[in-house]
mmCIF file of C-alpha atoms in Angstrom:
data_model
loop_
_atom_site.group_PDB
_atom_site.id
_atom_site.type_symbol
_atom_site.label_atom_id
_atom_site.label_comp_id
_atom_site.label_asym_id
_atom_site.label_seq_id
_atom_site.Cartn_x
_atom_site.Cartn_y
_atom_site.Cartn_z
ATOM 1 C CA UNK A 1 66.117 85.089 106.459
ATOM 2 C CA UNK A 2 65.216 84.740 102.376
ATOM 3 C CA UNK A 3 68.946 86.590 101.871
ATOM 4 C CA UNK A 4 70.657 83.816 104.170
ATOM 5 C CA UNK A 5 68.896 81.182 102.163
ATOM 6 C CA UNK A 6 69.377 82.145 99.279
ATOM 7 C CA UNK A 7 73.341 82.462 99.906
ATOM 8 C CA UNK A 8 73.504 85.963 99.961
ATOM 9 C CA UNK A 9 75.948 88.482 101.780
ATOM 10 C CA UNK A 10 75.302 91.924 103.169
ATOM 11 C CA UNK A 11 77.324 94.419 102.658
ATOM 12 C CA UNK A 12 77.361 97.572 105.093
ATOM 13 C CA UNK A 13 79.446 100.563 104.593
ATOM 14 C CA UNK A 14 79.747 104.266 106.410
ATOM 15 C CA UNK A 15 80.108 107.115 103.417
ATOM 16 C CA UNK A 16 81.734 109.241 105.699
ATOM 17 C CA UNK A 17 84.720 106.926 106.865
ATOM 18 C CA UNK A 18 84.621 104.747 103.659
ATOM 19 C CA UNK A 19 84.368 101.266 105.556
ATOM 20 C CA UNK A 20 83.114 98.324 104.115
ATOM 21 C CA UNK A 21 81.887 95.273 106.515
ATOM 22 C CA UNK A 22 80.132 92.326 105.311
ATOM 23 C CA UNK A 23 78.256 90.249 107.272
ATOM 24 C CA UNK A 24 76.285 87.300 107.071
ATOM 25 C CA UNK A 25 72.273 87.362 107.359
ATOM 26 C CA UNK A 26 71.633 84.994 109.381
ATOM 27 C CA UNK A 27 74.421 86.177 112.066
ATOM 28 C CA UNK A 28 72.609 90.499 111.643
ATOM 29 C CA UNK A 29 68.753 88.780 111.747
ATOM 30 C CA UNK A 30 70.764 87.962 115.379
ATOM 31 C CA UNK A 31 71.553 91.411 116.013
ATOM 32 C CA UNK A 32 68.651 93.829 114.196
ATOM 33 C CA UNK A 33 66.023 90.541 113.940
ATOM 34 C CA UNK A 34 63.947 89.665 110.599
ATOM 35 C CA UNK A 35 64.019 92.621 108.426
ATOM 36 C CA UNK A 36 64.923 94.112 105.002
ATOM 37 C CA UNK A 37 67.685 95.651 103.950
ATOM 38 C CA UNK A 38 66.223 99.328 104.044
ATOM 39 C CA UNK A 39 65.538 98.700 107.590
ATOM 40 C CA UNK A 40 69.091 97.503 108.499
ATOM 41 C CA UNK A 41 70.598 101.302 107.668
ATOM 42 C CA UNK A 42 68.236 102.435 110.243
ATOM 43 C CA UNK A 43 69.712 100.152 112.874
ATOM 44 C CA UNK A 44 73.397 99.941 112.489
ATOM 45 C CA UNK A 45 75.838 102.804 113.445
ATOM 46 C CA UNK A 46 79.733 103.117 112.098
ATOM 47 C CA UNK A 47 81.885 101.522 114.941
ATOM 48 C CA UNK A 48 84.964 104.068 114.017
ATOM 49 C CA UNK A 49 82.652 107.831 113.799
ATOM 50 C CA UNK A 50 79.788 106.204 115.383
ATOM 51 C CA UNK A 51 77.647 108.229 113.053
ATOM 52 C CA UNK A 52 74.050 106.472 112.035
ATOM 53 C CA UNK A 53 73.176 109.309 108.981
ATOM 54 C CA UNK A 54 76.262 107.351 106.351
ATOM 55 C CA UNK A 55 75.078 104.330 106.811
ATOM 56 C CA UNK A 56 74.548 102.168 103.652
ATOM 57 C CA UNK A 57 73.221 98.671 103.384
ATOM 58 C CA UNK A 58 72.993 96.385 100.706
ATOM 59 C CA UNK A 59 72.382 92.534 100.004
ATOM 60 C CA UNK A 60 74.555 90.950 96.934
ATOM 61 C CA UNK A 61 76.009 87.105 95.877
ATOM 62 C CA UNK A 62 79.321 87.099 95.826
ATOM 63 C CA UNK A 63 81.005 85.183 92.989
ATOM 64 C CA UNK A 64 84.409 83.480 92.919
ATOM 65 C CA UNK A 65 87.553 85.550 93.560
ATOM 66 C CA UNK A 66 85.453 87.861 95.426
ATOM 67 C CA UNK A 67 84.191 85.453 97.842
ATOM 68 C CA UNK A 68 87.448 84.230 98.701
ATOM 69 C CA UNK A 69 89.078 87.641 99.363
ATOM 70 C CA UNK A 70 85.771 88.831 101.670
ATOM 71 C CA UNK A 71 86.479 89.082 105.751
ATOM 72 C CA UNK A 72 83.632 88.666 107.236
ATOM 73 C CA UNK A 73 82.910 90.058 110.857
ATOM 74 C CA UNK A 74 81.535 87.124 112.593
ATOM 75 C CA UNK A 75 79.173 87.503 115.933
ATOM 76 C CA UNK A 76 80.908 86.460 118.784
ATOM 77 C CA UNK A 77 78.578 87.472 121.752
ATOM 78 C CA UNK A 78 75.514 89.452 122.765
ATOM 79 C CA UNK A 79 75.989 91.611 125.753
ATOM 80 C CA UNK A 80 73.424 93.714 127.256
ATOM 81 C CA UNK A 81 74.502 96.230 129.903
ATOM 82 C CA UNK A 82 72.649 97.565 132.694
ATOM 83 C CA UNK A 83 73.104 101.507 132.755
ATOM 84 C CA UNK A 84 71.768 103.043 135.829
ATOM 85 C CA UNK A 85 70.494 106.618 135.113
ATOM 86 C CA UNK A 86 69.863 109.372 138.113
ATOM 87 C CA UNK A 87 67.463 112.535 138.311
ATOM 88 C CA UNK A 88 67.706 115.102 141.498
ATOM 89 C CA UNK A 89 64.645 116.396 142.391
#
């Protein structure tokens, strides 16, 4: 919540597919809830390998030219699904 205040962006990126995705803090505290940044690479998994091991987060304040070229991925919904799961005996 201090990043978000503080006008911070995050920036999470997979090593192994090279993808960059920056988010804002307020929109992942959402998502993951109130925690640090070293906590957020535990959490998030690459949407295009849909590995968790690459993951890299980081918090940084963007500054002119860069903030106007950043696309930010913007939280559109929460869904939860209901999975049922069955066991023969």
């Amino acid at each position: 919540m201090h990043a978000h205040n503080a006008g911070q962006v995050a920036r999470i990126r997979c090593a192994y597919c090279n993808i960059k995705r920056f988010d804002k803090p307020l929109e992942l505290r959402e998502v993951i809830g109130n925690v640090d940044v070293d906590q957020v690479r535990a959490k998030v998994r690459c949407e295009k390998c849909k590995k968790k091991e690459y993951m890299d987060a980081e918090l940084f304040h963007p500054v002119g030219q860069e903030l106007e070229t950043i696309r930010f991925r913007r939280l559109v919904e929460i869904r939860w699904e209901k999975r049922v799961v069955w066991k023969d005996e």
